[in-house]
XYZ file of C-alpha atoms in Angstrom:
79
model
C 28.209 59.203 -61.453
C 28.166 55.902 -59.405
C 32.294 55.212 -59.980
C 32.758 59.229 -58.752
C 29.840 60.360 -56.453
C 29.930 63.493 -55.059
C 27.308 65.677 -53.408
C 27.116 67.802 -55.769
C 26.417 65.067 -58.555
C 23.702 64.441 -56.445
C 22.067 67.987 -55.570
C 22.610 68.655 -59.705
C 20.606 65.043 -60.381
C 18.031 66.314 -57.915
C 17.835 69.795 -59.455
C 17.527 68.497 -62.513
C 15.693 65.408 -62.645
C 12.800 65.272 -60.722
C 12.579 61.516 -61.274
C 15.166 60.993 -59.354
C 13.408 62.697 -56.492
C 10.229 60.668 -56.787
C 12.401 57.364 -56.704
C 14.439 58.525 -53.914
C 11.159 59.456 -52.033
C 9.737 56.391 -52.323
C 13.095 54.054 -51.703
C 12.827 56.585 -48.303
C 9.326 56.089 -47.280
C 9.183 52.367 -47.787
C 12.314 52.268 -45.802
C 10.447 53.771 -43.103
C 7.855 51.973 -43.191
C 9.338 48.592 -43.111
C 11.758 49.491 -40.338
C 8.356 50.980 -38.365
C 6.772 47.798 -39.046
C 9.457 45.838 -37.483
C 9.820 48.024 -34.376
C 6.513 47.157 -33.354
C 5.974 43.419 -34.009
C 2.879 43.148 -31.565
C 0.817 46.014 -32.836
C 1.552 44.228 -36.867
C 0.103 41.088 -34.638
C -3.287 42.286 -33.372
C -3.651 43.559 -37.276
C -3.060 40.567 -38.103
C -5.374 39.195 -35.358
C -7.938 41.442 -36.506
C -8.494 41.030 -40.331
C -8.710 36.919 -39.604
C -11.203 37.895 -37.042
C -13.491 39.980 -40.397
C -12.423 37.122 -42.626
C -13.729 34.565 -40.224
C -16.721 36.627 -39.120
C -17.574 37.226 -42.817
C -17.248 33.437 -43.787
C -17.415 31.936 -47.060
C -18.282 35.183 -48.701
C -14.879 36.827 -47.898
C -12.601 35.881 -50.519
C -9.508 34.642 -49.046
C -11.996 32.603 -46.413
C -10.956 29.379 -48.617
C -7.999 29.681 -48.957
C -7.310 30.045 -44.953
C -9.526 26.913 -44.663
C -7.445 25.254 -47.237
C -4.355 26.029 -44.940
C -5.863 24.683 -41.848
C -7.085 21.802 -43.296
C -3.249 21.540 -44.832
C -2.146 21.810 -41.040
C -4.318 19.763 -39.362
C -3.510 16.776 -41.586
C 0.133 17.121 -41.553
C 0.134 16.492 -37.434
């Protein structure tokens, strides 16, 4: 199939493999979401902004609070 494609290699693999139209689906969607993502680099900022904010606010409870402390430290050090 990949040294001939045709459409209607396609629409029969689709018929009759529904595997292929999970993969497809997904290879679509994530697609989507990455070029959606891109689009809209300051709204992917304030996220961003926001779940340091709860990891900060949270403190040495949160999980990846050492590891961001780690990095600063990392930073601060290399100046």
């Amino acid at each position: 199939m990949a040294e001939q494609f045709t459409w209607a290699a396609l629409r029969y693999a689709m018929l009759y493999h529904l595997l292929t139209w999970l993969v497809l689906i997904v290879c679509l969607t994530s697609l989507l979401g990455i070029l959606v993502d891109r689009c809209w680099p300051q709204r992917r900022d304030r996220r961003l902004q926001r779940q340091l904010d709860r990891i900060l606010a949270v403190g040495a409870r949160h999980p990846l609070w050492q590891r961001l402390h780690s990095l600063g430290s990392e930073g601060s050090s290399a100046s």
